[in-house]
mmCIF file of C-alpha atoms in Angstrom:
data_model
loop_
_atom_site.group_PDB
_atom_site.id
_atom_site.type_symbol
_atom_site.label_atom_id
_atom_site.label_comp_id
_atom_site.label_asym_id
_atom_site.label_seq_id
_atom_site.Cartn_x
_atom_site.Cartn_y
_atom_site.Cartn_z
ATOM 1 C CA UNK A 1 -27.479 18.164 18.414
ATOM 2 C CA UNK A 2 -23.795 17.168 18.266
ATOM 3 C CA UNK A 3 -21.456 19.917 19.428
ATOM 4 C CA UNK A 4 -18.196 20.566 17.501
ATOM 5 C CA UNK A 5 -16.073 19.173 20.343
ATOM 6 C CA UNK A 6 -18.188 16.015 20.438
ATOM 7 C CA UNK A 7 -17.937 15.610 16.671
ATOM 8 C CA UNK A 8 -14.142 15.922 16.856
ATOM 9 C CA UNK A 9 -13.992 13.310 19.627
ATOM 10 C CA UNK A 10 -16.147 10.929 17.594
ATOM 11 C CA UNK A 11 -13.748 11.241 14.639
ATOM 12 C CA UNK A 12 -10.682 10.349 16.735
ATOM 13 C CA UNK A 13 -10.820 6.599 17.184
ATOM 14 C CA UNK A 14 -7.670 5.145 18.724
ATOM 15 C CA UNK A 15 -6.425 1.571 19.232
ATOM 16 C CA UNK A 16 -6.366 0.229 22.776
ATOM 17 C CA UNK A 17 -2.656 -0.562 22.378
ATOM 18 C CA UNK A 18 -0.096 -0.339 19.559
ATOM 19 C CA UNK A 19 -1.060 -2.333 16.498
ATOM 20 C CA UNK A 20 1.409 -5.112 15.763
ATOM 21 C CA UNK A 21 2.559 -5.220 12.139
ATOM 22 C CA UNK A 22 4.194 -8.379 10.806
ATOM 23 C CA UNK A 23 6.293 -7.303 7.847
ATOM 24 C CA UNK A 24 9.292 -7.599 5.583
ATOM 25 C CA UNK A 25 10.987 -4.207 5.262
ATOM 26 C CA UNK A 26 11.492 -4.462 1.480
ATOM 27 C CA UNK A 27 7.921 -5.493 0.703
ATOM 28 C CA UNK A 28 5.720 -2.921 -0.991
ATOM 29 C CA UNK A 29 2.679 -4.769 0.348
ATOM 30 C CA UNK A 30 3.996 -4.187 3.856
ATOM 31 C CA UNK A 31 4.921 -0.598 3.116
ATOM 32 C CA UNK A 32 1.365 0.271 2.099
ATOM 33 C CA UNK A 33 0.160 -0.875 5.520
ATOM 34 C CA UNK A 34 2.930 0.934 7.375
ATOM 35 C CA UNK A 35 2.221 4.072 5.354
ATOM 36 C CA UNK A 36 -1.466 3.859 6.243
ATOM 37 C CA UNK A 37 -0.631 3.524 9.925
ATOM 38 C CA UNK A 38 1.448 6.693 9.647
ATOM 39 C CA UNK A 39 -1.159 8.601 7.661
ATOM 40 C CA UNK A 40 -3.747 7.777 10.319
ATOM 41 C CA UNK A 41 -1.212 8.586 13.045
ATOM 42 C CA UNK A 42 -1.791 5.238 14.744
ATOM 43 C CA UNK A 43 0.641 3.723 17.240
ATOM 44 C CA UNK A 44 2.192 0.470 16.053
ATOM 45 C CA UNK A 45 5.089 -1.888 16.540
ATOM 46 C CA UNK A 46 6.799 -3.993 13.894
ATOM 47 C CA UNK A 47 7.732 -7.652 13.892
ATOM 48 C CA UNK A 48 10.144 -8.390 11.047
ATOM 49 C CA UNK A 49 9.659 -11.791 9.431
ATOM 50 C CA UNK A 50 12.843 -13.443 8.187
ATOM 51 C CA UNK A 51 12.118 -14.753 4.705
ATOM 52 C CA UNK A 52 15.616 -16.211 4.282
ATOM 53 C CA UNK A 53 14.979 -18.435 7.296
ATOM 54 C CA UNK A 54 11.458 -19.174 5.962
ATOM 55 C CA UNK A 55 9.986 -17.841 9.184
ATOM 56 C CA UNK A 56 6.787 -17.031 7.256
ATOM 57 C CA UNK A 57 6.266 -20.773 6.659
ATOM 58 C CA UNK A 58 6.798 -21.873 10.255
ATOM 59 C CA UNK A 59 3.872 -22.916 12.514
ATOM 60 C CA UNK A 60 4.135 -19.828 14.728
ATOM 61 C CA UNK A 61 3.530 -17.453 11.835
ATOM 62 C CA UNK A 62 1.129 -19.757 9.983
ATOM 63 C CA UNK A 63 -1.091 -19.491 13.056
ATOM 64 C CA UNK A 64 -1.284 -15.754 12.310
ATOM 65 C CA UNK A 65 -1.671 -16.042 8.539
ATOM 66 C CA UNK A 66 -2.211 -19.540 7.210
ATOM 67 C CA UNK A 67 -1.236 -18.377 3.711
ATOM 68 C CA UNK A 68 2.272 -17.715 5.047
ATOM 69 C CA UNK A 69 2.403 -14.205 3.623
ATOM 70 C CA UNK A 70 3.152 -10.735 4.943
ATOM 71 C CA UNK A 71 1.820 -8.334 5.958
ATOM 72 C CA UNK A 72 -0.528 -9.181 8.778
ATOM 73 C CA UNK A 73 -1.624 -7.086 11.718
ATOM 74 C CA UNK A 74 -2.806 -7.839 15.222
ATOM 75 C CA UNK A 75 -5.035 -5.075 16.551
ATOM 76 C CA UNK A 76 -5.658 -6.031 20.181
ATOM 77 C CA UNK A 77 -6.497 -9.602 19.204
ATOM 78 C CA UNK A 78 -8.118 -8.797 15.850
ATOM 79 C CA UNK A 79 -5.848 -10.391 13.249
ATOM 80 C CA UNK A 80 -6.105 -9.269 9.633
ATOM 81 C CA UNK A 81 -3.989 -10.495 6.712
ATOM 82 C CA UNK A 82 -3.654 -9.245 3.114
ATOM 83 C CA UNK A 83 -2.496 -5.675 2.584
ATOM 84 C CA UNK A 84 -5.626 -4.411 0.824
ATOM 85 C CA UNK A 85 -7.861 -6.007 3.442
ATOM 86 C CA UNK A 86 -5.759 -4.329 6.144
ATOM 87 C CA UNK A 87 -6.077 -0.946 4.425
ATOM 88 C CA UNK A 88 -9.847 -1.401 4.314
ATOM 89 C CA UNK A 89 -9.930 -2.388 7.974
ATOM 90 C CA UNK A 90 -7.773 0.506 9.155
ATOM 91 C CA UNK A 91 -9.690 3.102 7.149
ATOM 92 C CA UNK A 92 -13.061 1.757 8.283
ATOM 93 C CA UNK A 93 -12.037 1.315 11.908
ATOM 94 C CA UNK A 94 -9.935 4.421 12.513
ATOM 95 C CA UNK A 95 -11.086 7.081 10.049
ATOM 96 C CA UNK A 96 -14.554 7.942 11.315
ATOM 97 C CA UNK A 97 -14.828 10.780 8.793
ATOM 98 C CA UNK A 98 -14.589 8.337 5.908
ATOM 99 C CA UNK A 99 -12.018 10.262 3.886
ATOM 100 C CA UNK A 100 -9.609 7.387 3.209
ATOM 101 C CA UNK A 101 -12.399 4.977 2.263
ATOM 102 C CA UNK A 102 -15.456 6.976 1.177
ATOM 103 C CA UNK A 103 -18.846 5.642 2.207
ATOM 104 C CA UNK A 104 -20.892 6.713 -0.829
ATOM 105 C CA UNK A 105 -21.389 4.040 -3.470
ATOM 106 C CA UNK A 106 -19.671 5.706 -6.427
ATOM 107 C CA UNK A 107 -16.574 6.834 -4.527
ATOM 108 C CA UNK A 108 -16.258 3.441 -2.823
ATOM 109 C CA UNK A 109 -16.460 1.741 -6.223
ATOM 110 C CA UNK A 110 -13.710 3.989 -7.591
ATOM 111 C CA UNK A 111 -11.470 3.019 -4.691
ATOM 112 C CA UNK A 112 -12.237 -0.672 -5.170
ATOM 113 C CA UNK A 113 -11.276 -0.442 -8.824
ATOM 114 C CA UNK A 114 -7.773 0.656 -7.849
ATOM 115 C CA UNK A 115 -7.500 -1.978 -5.140
ATOM 116 C CA UNK A 116 -8.183 -4.501 -7.900
ATOM 117 C CA UNK A 117 -5.448 -2.905 -10.010
ATOM 118 C CA UNK A 118 -3.073 -3.176 -7.038
ATOM 119 C CA UNK A 119 -3.857 -6.879 -6.682
ATOM 120 C CA UNK A 120 -3.743 -7.501 -10.441
ATOM 121 C CA UNK A 121 -1.794 -5.475 -12.987
ATOM 122 C CA UNK A 122 0.426 -3.856 -10.354
ATOM 123 C CA UNK A 123 1.289 -7.115 -8.597
ATOM 124 C CA UNK A 124 2.025 -8.995 -11.827
ATOM 125 C CA UNK A 125 3.764 -6.078 -13.523
ATOM 126 C CA UNK A 126 6.122 -3.676 -11.719
ATOM 127 C CA UNK A 127 5.970 -5.521 -8.395
ATOM 128 C CA UNK A 128 6.867 -8.864 -9.977
ATOM 129 C CA UNK A 129 9.661 -7.338 -12.080
ATOM 130 C CA UNK A 130 11.146 -5.747 -8.949
ATOM 131 C CA UNK A 131 11.076 -9.073 -7.086
ATOM 132 C CA UNK A 132 12.999 -10.781 -9.899
ATOM 133 C CA UNK A 133 15.745 -8.153 -9.806
ATOM 134 C CA UNK A 134 15.826 -7.497 -6.063
ATOM 135 C CA UNK A 135 16.022 -11.158 -5.065
ATOM 136 C CA UNK A 136 17.977 -12.247 -8.153
ATOM 137 C CA UNK A 137 15.405 -14.791 -9.234
ATOM 138 C CA UNK A 138 16.382 -16.922 -12.268
ATOM 139 C CA UNK A 139 13.351 -15.746 -14.227
ATOM 140 C CA UNK A 140 12.981 -13.782 -17.462
ATOM 141 C CA UNK A 141 11.238 -10.553 -16.420
ATOM 142 C CA UNK A 142 10.532 -9.325 -19.957
ATOM 143 C CA UNK A 143 6.805 -10.022 -19.813
ATOM 144 C CA UNK A 144 6.531 -8.458 -16.360
ATOM 145 C CA UNK A 145 8.281 -5.316 -17.565
ATOM 146 C CA UNK A 146 5.945 -5.078 -20.543
ATOM 147 C CA UNK A 147 2.942 -5.416 -18.212
ATOM 148 C CA UNK A 148 4.412 -2.640 -16.076
ATOM 149 C CA UNK A 149 4.820 -0.345 -19.084
ATOM 150 C CA UNK A 150 1.250 -1.014 -20.191
ATOM 151 C CA UNK A 151 -0.038 -0.255 -16.708
ATOM 152 C CA UNK A 152 1.995 2.947 -16.434
ATOM 153 C CA UNK A 153 0.794 4.077 -19.865
ATOM 154 C CA UNK A 154 -2.812 3.509 -18.837
ATOM 155 C CA UNK A 155 -2.360 5.394 -15.569
ATOM 156 C CA UNK A 156 -0.558 8.205 -17.415
ATOM 157 C CA UNK A 157 -3.532 8.559 -19.771
ATOM 158 C CA UNK A 158 -5.951 8.469 -16.830
ATOM 159 C CA UNK A 159 -4.073 11.097 -14.803
ATOM 160 C CA UNK A 160 -3.512 13.456 -17.732
ATOM 161 C CA UNK A 161 -7.091 13.429 -19.040
ATOM 162 C CA UNK A 162 -9.017 16.748 -18.946
ATOM 163 C CA UNK A 163 -11.311 15.398 -16.220
ATOM 164 C CA UNK A 164 -8.469 13.920 -14.179
ATOM 165 C CA UNK A 165 -8.447 14.347 -10.419
ATOM 166 C CA UNK A 166 -5.423 14.962 -8.207
ATOM 167 C CA UNK A 167 -5.514 11.444 -6.786
ATOM 168 C CA UNK A 168 -6.528 8.095 -8.227
ATOM 169 C CA UNK A 169 -10.102 7.956 -6.933
ATOM 170 C CA UNK A 170 -10.856 11.654 -6.544
ATOM 171 C CA UNK A 171 -9.572 15.047 -5.480
ATOM 172 C CA UNK A 172 -8.473 13.802 -2.063
ATOM 173 C CA UNK A 173 -6.216 10.849 -1.227
ATOM 174 C CA UNK A 174 -7.728 7.461 -0.410
ATOM 175 C CA UNK A 175 -6.470 3.978 0.268
ATOM 176 C CA UNK A 176 -6.382 3.575 -3.533
ATOM 177 C CA UNK A 177 -3.320 5.831 -3.611
ATOM 178 C CA UNK A 178 -1.763 4.044 -0.646
ATOM 179 C CA UNK A 179 -2.251 0.646 -2.299
ATOM 180 C CA UNK A 180 -0.658 1.690 -5.588
ATOM 181 C CA UNK A 181 2.138 3.985 -4.451
ATOM 182 C CA UNK A 182 5.096 1.826 -3.387
ATOM 183 C CA UNK A 183 5.449 -0.512 -6.349
ATOM 184 C CA UNK A 184 4.998 2.319 -8.852
ATOM 185 C CA UNK A 185 7.465 4.568 -7.031
ATOM 186 C CA UNK A 186 9.989 1.716 -6.934
ATOM 187 C CA UNK A 187 9.376 0.440 -10.466
ATOM 188 C CA UNK A 188 12.926 1.451 -11.532
ATOM 189 C CA UNK A 189 14.274 -1.215 -9.169
ATOM 190 C CA UNK A 190 12.657 -3.699 -11.537
ATOM 191 C CA UNK A 191 14.167 -2.045 -14.640
ATOM 192 C CA UNK A 192 11.024 -0.031 -15.412
ATOM 193 C CA UNK A 193 11.719 3.644 -16.070
ATOM 194 C CA UNK A 194 9.293 6.321 -14.865
ATOM 195 C CA UNK A 195 10.786 8.963 -17.180
ATOM 196 C CA UNK A 196 8.095 8.633 -19.897
ATOM 197 C CA UNK A 197 5.257 9.207 -17.418
ATOM 198 C CA UNK A 198 5.199 12.811 -16.101
ATOM 199 C CA UNK A 199 1.622 12.640 -14.817
ATOM 200 C CA UNK A 200 2.428 9.476 -12.855
ATOM 201 C CA UNK A 201 5.529 11.123 -11.398
ATOM 202 C CA UNK A 202 3.502 14.192 -10.423
ATOM 203 C CA UNK A 203 0.946 11.965 -8.669
ATOM 204 C CA UNK A 204 3.740 10.111 -6.848
ATOM 205 C CA UNK A 205 4.995 13.503 -5.687
ATOM 206 C CA UNK A 206 1.564 14.450 -4.361
ATOM 207 C CA UNK A 207 1.377 11.222 -2.369
ATOM 208 C CA UNK A 208 4.904 11.730 -1.041
ATOM 209 C CA UNK A 209 3.888 15.232 0.021
ATOM 210 C CA UNK A 210 1.087 14.054 2.315
ATOM 211 C CA UNK A 211 1.452 14.812 6.028
ATOM 212 C CA UNK A 212 3.155 11.941 7.916
ATOM 213 C CA UNK A 213 4.232 10.247 4.668
ATOM 214 C CA UNK A 214 7.038 7.713 5.091
ATOM 215 C CA UNK A 215 8.962 6.244 2.140
ATOM 216 C CA UNK A 216 9.882 2.641 1.559
ATOM 217 C CA UNK A 217 13.617 1.996 1.634
ATOM 218 C CA UNK A 218 15.203 2.165 -1.811
ATOM 219 C CA UNK A 219 17.564 -0.526 -3.040
ATOM 220 C CA UNK A 220 20.468 -0.129 -5.476
ATOM 221 C CA UNK A 221 19.224 -2.567 -8.070
ATOM 222 C CA UNK A 222 17.746 -2.394 -11.545
ATOM 223 C CA UNK A 223 17.847 1.141 -12.933
ATOM 224 C CA UNK A 224 18.860 2.376 -9.486
ATOM 225 C CA UNK A 225 22.084 0.373 -9.566
ATOM 226 C CA UNK A 226 24.042 2.989 -11.499
#
């Protein structure tokens, strides 16, 4: 029979040394990983990748992630790229209680649905619109903004339904919330207002209220420029 002290010890898995996070400070993909590291209270160190100097396309970094993208992590020699893959790894490796990535089939499927949203509608909607504005890309962001509004409307309906839960995949936070938070919270930087979506704003507030939460740096662009 497992004693309470033994059970607590089994739930506290720690890295052998600080996890190395390769990042760009203004990337929401990187923020979701950094936020997860904080939420799990894991030691880490950051290596900032200089996009202006195209450091992410140089051989040294391509040896870490051959797609030339951030984020990536190095956990004592275990290298993982892609933000959602990193979230899955961290939750599976360091949350023995399985709260951030539930083990039961239905809950795991609910989380995966939102990871797909993060890689799809979120990436090509509010995230893409923010990139255009933030980095002054010569691209018409109209379609991206419309995608963002459609996504926010759908999430608003989902979160305000009678059967809605406090977080995206259930009554407790999971990596689904971590994956979707940054680009929705910073949608105004891409000229997408959050004013019409009170349920979304309330959910963002619940995520921001989690213990050890850390925000992504805001930038004075888009609707935040005024």
